[in-house]
Amino acid sequence: GDSVTQMEGPVTLSEEAFLTINCTYTATGYPSLFWYVQYPGEGLQLLLKATKADDKGSNKGFEATYRKETTSFHLEKGSVQVSDSAVYFCALNKNNFNKFYFGSGTKLNVKP
Amino acid sequence: DSGVTQTPKHLITATGQRVTLRCSPRSGDLSVYWYQQSLDQGLQFLIQYYNGEERAKGNILERFSAQQFPDLHSELNLSSLELGDSALYFCASSETGGVQYFGPGTRLTVL
């Protein structure tokens, strides 16, 4: 069945380090892909999305490219800040059924 | 502000009790989703409604039930509560084929 797999956390980085959080998916058809972020004590917020192959989603310095050939949607940021400390969720949406599948979440800790 | 509202924000109750969590989706969104997030676990999908009808079921216990009303708000009913039901419960809504928007959550504590 359809699913999303993301790297286990926690990921601990120093401020200004480069970030990659891996996400791969299994799905038939052409799903939309998303990254959500959950800051401590809050609900999930959409960070970025991509709706078709080779699309690049970007927001707040984060980027992810929809790679159909490798079924991946890895999240990257060139220089993380302490304020980026949060849990990041990769997700896919099978548009025709409006069903969402979430990864297990990756906790990011950024140290000053 | 996502436009999705959830009440109450916090709920403390005892084992064996029954509670109702309420969610109002964003204006115009027909789909409502319920999720459970425990302390050390990810997001567990419980159930999805679309325009008043159940669309998909996830890992929802038989003690739990939900419904979506004609005005599109939704309620999640949790009964015979156990200690392990303590968690954050999130509601989300989406338009067809679109982004899912999450509410702020209800923190349930079962003592």
PDB file of C-alpha atoms in Angstrom:
ATOM      1  CA  GLY A   1       0.000   0.000   0.000  1.00  0.00           C
ATOM      2  CA  ASP A   2       0.881   3.660  -0.048  1.00  0.00           C
ATOM      3  CA  SER A   3       3.352   4.843   2.566  1.00  0.00           C
ATOM      4  CA  VAL A   4       5.994   7.379   3.518  1.00  0.00           C
ATOM      5  CA  THR A   5       9.322   6.552   5.139  1.00  0.00           C
ATOM      6  CA  GLN A   6      11.544   9.182   6.667  1.00  0.00           C
ATOM      7  CA  MET A   7      14.818   9.012   8.499  1.00  0.00           C
ATOM      8  CA  GLU A   8      14.802   8.350  12.198  1.00  0.00           C
ATOM      9  CA  GLY A   9      15.721  11.084  14.578  1.00  0.00           C
ATOM     10  CA  PRO A  10      16.673  12.913  16.520  1.00  0.00           C
ATOM     11  CA  VAL A  11      19.008  14.862  14.296  1.00  0.00           C
ATOM     12  CA  THR A  12      21.299  17.190  16.216  1.00  0.00           C
ATOM     13  CA  LEU A  13      23.145  19.950  14.388  1.00  0.00           C
ATOM     14  CA  SER A  14      25.049  23.061  15.244  1.00  0.00           C
ATOM     15  CA  GLU A  15      23.741  26.408  14.085  1.00  0.00           C
ATOM     16  CA  GLU A  16      24.601  27.193  10.440  1.00  0.00           C
ATOM     17  CA  ALA A  17      25.104  23.518   9.580  1.00  0.00           C
ATOM     18  CA  PHE A  18      23.594  21.952   6.454  1.00  0.00           C
ATOM     19  CA  LEU A  19      20.437  19.915   6.955  1.00  0.00           C
ATOM     20  CA  THR A  20      19.111  16.938   5.043  1.00  0.00           C
ATOM     21  CA  ILE A  21      16.147  14.883   6.202  1.00  0.00           C
ATOM     22  CA  ASN A  22      15.468  11.947   3.919  1.00  0.00           C
ATOM     23  CA  CYS A  23      11.972  11.001   2.813  1.00  0.00           C
ATOM     24  CA  THR A  24      10.949   8.265   0.392  1.00  0.00           C
ATOM     25  CA  TYR A  25       7.484   7.228  -0.600  1.00  0.00           C
ATOM     26  CA  THR A  26       5.568   4.329  -2.067  1.00  0.00           C
ATOM     27  CA  ALA A  27       2.492   5.202  -4.050  1.00  0.00           C
ATOM     28  CA  THR A  28       0.765   4.431  -7.291  1.00  0.00           C
ATOM     29  CA  GLY A  29      -0.155   7.242  -9.571  1.00  0.00           C
ATOM     30  CA  TYR A  30       1.019  10.796  -9.067  1.00  0.00           C
ATOM     31  CA  PRO A  31       0.679  11.914  -5.473  1.00  0.00           C
ATOM     32  CA  SER A  32       1.378  15.382  -4.132  1.00  0.00           C
ATOM     33  CA  LEU A  33       4.179  15.558  -1.578  1.00  0.00           C
ATOM     34  CA  PHE A  34       4.439  17.743   1.504  1.00  0.00           C
ATOM     35  CA  TRP A  35       6.691  18.649   4.385  1.00  0.00           C
ATOM     36  CA  TYR A  36       5.025  19.743   7.595  1.00  0.00           C
ATOM     37  CA  VAL A  37       6.725  21.192  10.664  1.00  0.00           C
ATOM     38  CA  GLN A  38       5.582  20.945  14.276  1.00  0.00           C
ATOM     39  CA  TYR A  39       7.136  23.389  16.728  1.00  0.00           C
ATOM     40  CA  PRO A  40       7.043  22.489  20.427  1.00  0.00           C
ATOM     41  CA  GLY A  41       3.536  22.705  21.844  1.00  0.00           C
ATOM     42  CA  GLU A  42       1.907  23.478  18.504  1.00  0.00           C
ATOM     43  CA  GLY A  43       0.017  21.770  15.720  1.00  0.00           C
ATOM     44  CA  LEU A  44       1.467  20.863  12.347  1.00  0.00           C
ATOM     45  CA  GLN A  45       2.056  23.608   9.798  1.00  0.00           C
ATOM     46  CA  LEU A  46       2.633  23.205   6.105  1.00  0.00           C
ATOM     47  CA  LEU A  47       6.262  23.984   5.308  1.00  0.00           C
ATOM     48  CA  LEU A  48       6.354  23.289   1.576  1.00  0.00           C
ATOM     49  CA  LYS A  49       4.781  21.147  -1.107  1.00  0.00           C
ATOM     50  CA  ALA A  50       5.292  19.810  -4.620  1.00  0.00           C
ATOM     51  CA  THR A  51       2.508  18.521  -6.829  1.00  0.00           C
ATOM     52  CA  LYS A  52       4.339  16.886  -9.724  1.00  0.00           C
ATOM     53  CA  ALA A  53       7.631  15.285 -10.657  1.00  0.00           C
ATOM     54  CA  ASP A  54      10.672  17.607 -10.705  1.00  0.00           C
ATOM     55  CA  ASP A  55       8.786  20.341  -8.860  1.00  0.00           C
ATOM     56  CA  LYS A  56      10.792  22.047  -6.149  1.00  0.00           C
ATOM     57  CA  GLY A  57       8.978  23.287  -3.070  1.00  0.00           C
ATOM     58  CA  SER A  58      10.636  25.984  -1.009  1.00  0.00           C
ATOM     59  CA  ASN A  59       9.871  28.102   2.029  1.00  0.00           C
ATOM     60  CA  LYS A  60      11.846  29.792   4.804  1.00  0.00           C
ATOM     61  CA  GLY A  61      15.139  28.576   3.302  1.00  0.00           C
ATOM     62  CA  PHE A  62      13.973  24.946   3.169  1.00  0.00           C
ATOM     63  CA  GLU A  63      13.780  23.121  -0.149  1.00  0.00           C
ATOM     64  CA  ALA A  64      12.655  19.721  -1.387  1.00  0.00           C
ATOM     65  CA  THR A  65      12.502  18.349  -4.926  1.00  0.00           C
ATOM     66  CA  TYR A  66       9.944  15.755  -6.063  1.00  0.00           C
ATOM     67  CA  ARG A  67      12.033  12.964  -7.588  1.00  0.00           C
ATOM     68  CA  LYS A  68       9.823  10.365  -9.200  1.00  0.00           C
ATOM     69  CA  GLU A  69      12.733   8.236 -10.416  1.00  0.00           C
ATOM     70  CA  THR A  70      13.961   7.714  -6.853  1.00  0.00           C
ATOM     71  CA  THR A  71      10.529   8.188  -5.188  1.00  0.00           C
ATOM     72  CA  SER A  72      12.077  10.720  -2.849  1.00  0.00           C
ATOM     73  CA  PHE A  73      11.335  14.161  -1.423  1.00  0.00           C
ATOM     74  CA  HIS A  74      14.305  14.991   0.780  1.00  0.00           C
ATOM     75  CA  LEU A  75      14.201  18.169   2.859  1.00  0.00           C
ATOM     76  CA  GLU A  76      17.268  20.423   2.800  1.00  0.00           C
ATOM     77  CA  LYS A  77      18.378  23.704   4.302  1.00  0.00           C
ATOM     78  CA  GLY A  78      21.736  25.281   3.774  1.00  0.00           C
ATOM     79  CA  SER A  79      22.148  26.893   7.183  1.00  0.00           C
ATOM     80  CA  VAL A  80      19.924  25.912  10.101  1.00  0.00           C
ATOM     81  CA  GLN A  81      19.042  28.154  13.015  1.00  0.00           C
ATOM     82  CA  VAL A  82      18.142  27.358  16.594  1.00  0.00           C
ATOM     83  CA  SER A  83      14.593  28.420  15.751  1.00  0.00           C
ATOM     84  CA  ASP A  84      14.363  25.535  13.246  1.00  0.00           C
ATOM     85  CA  SER A  85      14.322  23.044  16.122  1.00  0.00           C
ATOM     86  CA  ALA A  86      11.080  21.131  15.607  1.00  0.00           C
ATOM     87  CA  VAL A  87       9.652  17.857  14.363  1.00  0.00           C
ATOM     88  CA  TYR A  88       9.429  17.522  10.593  1.00  0.00           C
ATOM     89  CA  PHE A  89       6.880  15.266   8.876  1.00  0.00           C
ATOM     90  CA  CYS A  90       6.913  14.150   5.274  1.00  0.00           C
ATOM     91  CA  ALA A  91       3.511  13.355   3.778  1.00  0.00           C
ATOM     92  CA  LEU A  92       1.805  12.422   0.550  1.00  0.00           C
ATOM     93  CA  ASN A  93      -1.691  12.976  -0.752  1.00  0.00           C
ATOM     94  CA  LYS A  94      -3.404  10.694  -3.220  1.00  0.00           C
ATOM     95  CA  ASN A  95      -5.354  13.496  -4.792  1.00  0.00           C
ATOM     96  CA  ASN A  96      -8.154  11.465  -6.241  1.00  0.00           C
ATOM     97  CA  PHE A  97      -9.076  10.054  -2.857  1.00  0.00           C
ATOM     98  CA  ASN A  98      -7.820  12.927  -0.739  1.00  0.00           C
ATOM     99  CA  LYS A  99      -6.052  10.419   1.490  1.00  0.00           C
ATOM    100  CA  PHE A 100      -2.978  11.596   3.335  1.00  0.00           C
ATOM    101  CA  TYR A 101      -0.097   9.431   4.497  1.00  0.00           C
ATOM    102  CA  PHE A 102       2.406  10.799   7.007  1.00  0.00           C
ATOM    103  CA  GLY A 103       5.900   9.655   7.864  1.00  0.00           C
ATOM    104  CA  SER A 104       6.838   9.023  11.475  1.00  0.00           C
ATOM    105  CA  GLY A 105       8.437  12.438  11.952  1.00  0.00           C
ATOM    106  CA  THR A 106      12.065  13.474  12.438  1.00  0.00           C
ATOM    107  CA  LYS A 107      13.015  15.580  15.405  1.00  0.00           C
ATOM    108  CA  LEU A 108      15.616  18.251  14.701  1.00  0.00           C
ATOM    109  CA  ASN A 109      17.636  19.832  17.489  1.00  0.00           C
ATOM    110  CA  VAL A 110      19.797  22.800  16.567  1.00  0.00           C
ATOM    111  CA  LYS A 111      22.393  23.875  19.112  1.00  0.00           C
ATOM    112  CA  PRO A 112      23.816  27.398  19.267  1.00  0.00           C
TER     113      PRO A 112
ATOM    114  CA  ASP B   1      -3.750  30.657  12.267  1.00  0.00           C
ATOM    115  CA  SER B   2      -4.763  27.711  10.083  1.00  0.00           C
ATOM    116  CA  GLY B   3      -8.474  28.467  10.236  1.00  0.00           C
ATOM    117  CA  VAL B   4      -9.189  25.101  11.889  1.00  0.00           C
ATOM    118  CA  THR B   5     -10.484  25.373  15.438  1.00  0.00           C
ATOM    119  CA  GLN B   6     -10.565  22.721  18.115  1.00  0.00           C
ATOM    120  CA  THR B   7     -12.177  22.727  21.521  1.00  0.00           C
ATOM    121  CA  PRO B   8     -11.368  22.231  24.247  1.00  0.00           C
ATOM    122  CA  LYS B   9      -7.656  22.992  24.314  1.00  0.00           C
ATOM    123  CA  HIS B  10      -7.075  20.842  27.378  1.00  0.00           C
ATOM    124  CA  LEU B  11      -9.136  18.079  28.904  1.00  0.00           C
ATOM    125  CA  ILE B  12      -8.442  16.189  32.118  1.00  0.00           C
ATOM    126  CA  THR B  13     -10.634  13.265  33.003  1.00  0.00           C
ATOM    127  CA  ALA B  14     -10.618   9.911  34.763  1.00  0.00           C
ATOM    128  CA  THR B  15     -10.379   6.369  33.494  1.00  0.00           C
ATOM    129  CA  GLY B  16     -13.676   4.930  32.356  1.00  0.00           C
ATOM    130  CA  GLN B  17     -15.112   8.297  31.401  1.00  0.00           C
ATOM    131  CA  ARG B  18     -16.327   9.553  28.043  1.00  0.00           C
ATOM    132  CA  VAL B  19     -15.306  12.799  26.332  1.00  0.00           C
ATOM    133  CA  THR B  20     -16.159  14.636  23.135  1.00  0.00           C
ATOM    134  CA  LEU B  21     -13.661  16.648  21.147  1.00  0.00           C
ATOM    135  CA  ARG B  22     -14.913  19.188  18.667  1.00  0.00           C
ATOM    136  CA  CYS B  23     -13.441  20.469  15.418  1.00  0.00           C
ATOM    137  CA  SER B  24     -14.527  23.204  13.023  1.00  0.00           C
ATOM    138  CA  PRO B  25     -12.834  22.969   9.639  1.00  0.00           C
ATOM    139  CA  ARG B  26     -11.681  25.851   7.483  1.00  0.00           C
ATOM    140  CA  SER B  27     -14.467  27.555   5.610  1.00  0.00           C
ATOM    141  CA  GLY B  28     -15.259  25.574   2.487  1.00  0.00           C
ATOM    142  CA  ASP B  29     -13.223  22.478   3.351  1.00  0.00           C
ATOM    143  CA  LEU B  30     -15.272  19.319   3.037  1.00  0.00           C
ATOM    144  CA  SER B  31     -12.759  16.823   4.402  1.00  0.00           C
ATOM    145  CA  VAL B  32     -12.022  16.444   8.100  1.00  0.00           C
ATOM    146  CA  TYR B  33      -9.349  14.172   9.536  1.00  0.00           C
ATOM    147  CA  TRP B  34      -8.616  13.114  13.106  1.00  0.00           C
ATOM    148  CA  TYR B  35      -5.165  12.133  14.368  1.00  0.00           C
ATOM    149  CA  GLN B  36      -3.751  10.979  17.667  1.00  0.00           C
ATOM    150  CA  GLN B  37      -0.232  11.923  18.718  1.00  0.00           C
ATOM    151  CA  SER B  38       1.191  10.249  21.792  1.00  0.00           C
ATOM    152  CA  LEU B  39       4.373  11.397  23.500  1.00  0.00           C
ATOM    153  CA  ASP B  40       6.842   9.075  21.823  1.00  0.00           C
ATOM    154  CA  GLN B  41       4.909   8.278  18.704  1.00  0.00           C
ATOM    155  CA  GLY B  42       4.260   9.917  15.423  1.00  0.00           C
ATOM    156  CA  LEU B  43       0.971  10.932  14.013  1.00  0.00           C
ATOM    157  CA  GLN B  44      -1.587   8.132  14.059  1.00  0.00           C
ATOM    158  CA  PHE B  45      -4.389   8.593  11.569  1.00  0.00           C
ATOM    159  CA  LEU B  46      -7.748   7.789  13.112  1.00  0.00           C
ATOM    160  CA  ILE B  47     -10.510   8.610  10.665  1.00  0.00           C
ATOM    161  CA  GLN B  48     -11.509  10.817   7.728  1.00  0.00           C
ATOM    162  CA  TYR B  49     -14.875  12.294   6.819  1.00  0.00           C
ATOM    163  CA  TYR B  50     -15.863  13.907   3.573  1.00  0.00           C
ATOM    164  CA  ASN B  51     -19.011  16.004   3.420  1.00  0.00           C
ATOM    165  CA  GLY B  52     -20.653  14.096   6.215  1.00  0.00           C
ATOM    166  CA  GLU B  53     -19.656  10.605   5.168  1.00  0.00           C
ATOM    167  CA  GLU B  54     -16.907   8.416   6.541  1.00  0.00           C
ATOM    168  CA  ARG B  55     -14.198   8.163   3.886  1.00  0.00           C
ATOM    169  CA  ALA B  56     -11.318   6.292   5.490  1.00  0.00           C
ATOM    170  CA  LYS B  57     -10.491   4.578   8.742  1.00  0.00           C
ATOM    171  CA  GLY B  58      -7.094   4.218  10.289  1.00  0.00           C
ATOM    172  CA  ASN B  59      -6.038   2.863  13.659  1.00  0.00           C
ATOM    173  CA  ILE B  60      -9.180   3.899  15.456  1.00  0.00           C
ATOM    174  CA  LEU B  61     -10.230   1.870  18.470  1.00  0.00           C
ATOM    175  CA  GLU B  62     -13.766   0.559  18.760  1.00  0.00           C
ATOM    176  CA  ARG B  63     -14.168   2.710  21.886  1.00  0.00           C
ATOM    177  CA  PHE B  64     -13.707   5.768  19.679  1.00  0.00           C
ATOM    178  CA  SER B  65     -16.208   7.136  17.191  1.00  0.00           C
ATOM    179  CA  ALA B  66     -16.606  10.262  15.134  1.00  0.00           C
ATOM    180  CA  GLN B  67     -19.124  12.036  12.995  1.00  0.00           C
ATOM    181  CA  GLN B  68     -19.323  15.028  10.719  1.00  0.00           C
ATOM    182  CA  PHE B  69     -22.432  17.172  10.871  1.00  0.00           C
ATOM    183  CA  PRO B  70     -24.287  18.990   8.068  1.00  0.00           C
ATOM    184  CA  ASP B  71     -22.495  22.226   8.941  1.00  0.00           C
ATOM    185  CA  LEU B  72     -19.242  20.245   8.432  1.00  0.00           C
ATOM    186  CA  HIS B  73     -17.995  20.473  11.995  1.00  0.00           C
ATOM    187  CA  SER B  74     -16.868  17.166  13.424  1.00  0.00           C
ATOM    188  CA  GLU B  75     -16.801  15.511  16.810  1.00  0.00           C
ATOM    189  CA  LEU B  76     -14.582  12.726  18.073  1.00  0.00           C
ATOM    190  CA  ASN B  77     -16.067  10.699  20.913  1.00  0.00           C
ATOM    191  CA  LEU B  78     -13.756   8.732  23.177  1.00  0.00           C
ATOM    192  CA  SER B  79     -15.344   6.353  25.675  1.00  0.00           C
ATOM    193  CA  SER B  80     -14.243   3.962  28.421  1.00  0.00           C
ATOM    194  CA  LEU B  81     -11.074   5.980  28.609  1.00  0.00           C
ATOM    195  CA  GLU B  82      -7.809   4.336  29.608  1.00  0.00           C
ATOM    196  CA  LEU B  83      -4.529   5.837  30.764  1.00  0.00           C
ATOM    197  CA  GLY B  84      -3.024   5.052  27.371  1.00  0.00           C
ATOM    198  CA  ASP B  85      -5.529   7.303  25.644  1.00  0.00           C
ATOM    199  CA  SER B  86      -3.712  10.334  27.028  1.00  0.00           C
ATOM    200  CA  ALA B  87      -2.417  12.136  23.965  1.00  0.00           C
ATOM    201  CA  LEU B  88      -2.748  15.122  21.701  1.00  0.00           C
ATOM    202  CA  TYR B  89      -5.677  14.839  19.332  1.00  0.00           C
ATOM    203  CA  PHE B  90      -5.470  16.857  16.153  1.00  0.00           C
ATOM    204  CA  CYS B  91      -8.125  17.682  13.662  1.00  0.00           C
ATOM    205  CA  ALA B  92      -7.242  18.730  10.129  1.00  0.00           C
ATOM    206  CA  SER B  93      -9.265  19.802   7.143  1.00  0.00           C
ATOM    207  CA  SER B  94      -8.583  20.020   3.448  1.00  0.00           C
ATOM    208  CA  GLU B  95     -10.201  20.897   0.200  1.00  0.00           C
ATOM    209  CA  THR B  96     -10.262  18.170  -2.427  1.00  0.00           C
ATOM    210  CA  GLY B  97      -6.744  17.442  -3.617  1.00  0.00           C
ATOM    211  CA  GLY B  98      -5.315  20.227  -1.548  1.00  0.00           C
ATOM    212  CA  VAL B  99      -3.197  20.915   1.479  1.00  0.00           C
ATOM    213  CA  GLN B 100      -4.188  19.576   4.876  1.00  0.00           C
ATOM    214  CA  TYR B 101      -4.516  22.293   7.547  1.00  0.00           C
ATOM    215  CA  PHE B 102      -4.200  21.341  11.181  1.00  0.00           C
ATOM    216  CA  GLY B 103      -5.910  22.703  14.246  1.00  0.00           C
ATOM    217  CA  PRO B 104      -4.014  23.501  17.446  1.00  0.00           C
ATOM    218  CA  GLY B 105      -4.971  20.195  19.033  1.00  0.00           C
ATOM    219  CA  THR B 106      -6.711  19.028  22.188  1.00  0.00           C
ATOM    220  CA  ARG B 107      -4.476  17.675  24.927  1.00  0.00           C
ATOM    221  CA  LEU B 108      -6.278  14.851  26.712  1.00  0.00           C
ATOM    222  CA  THR B 109      -5.014  13.657  30.059  1.00  0.00           C
ATOM    223  CA  VAL B 110      -6.589  10.555  31.566  1.00  0.00           C
ATOM    224  CA  LEU B 111      -5.873  10.110  35.280  1.00  0.00           C
TER     225      LEU B 111
END
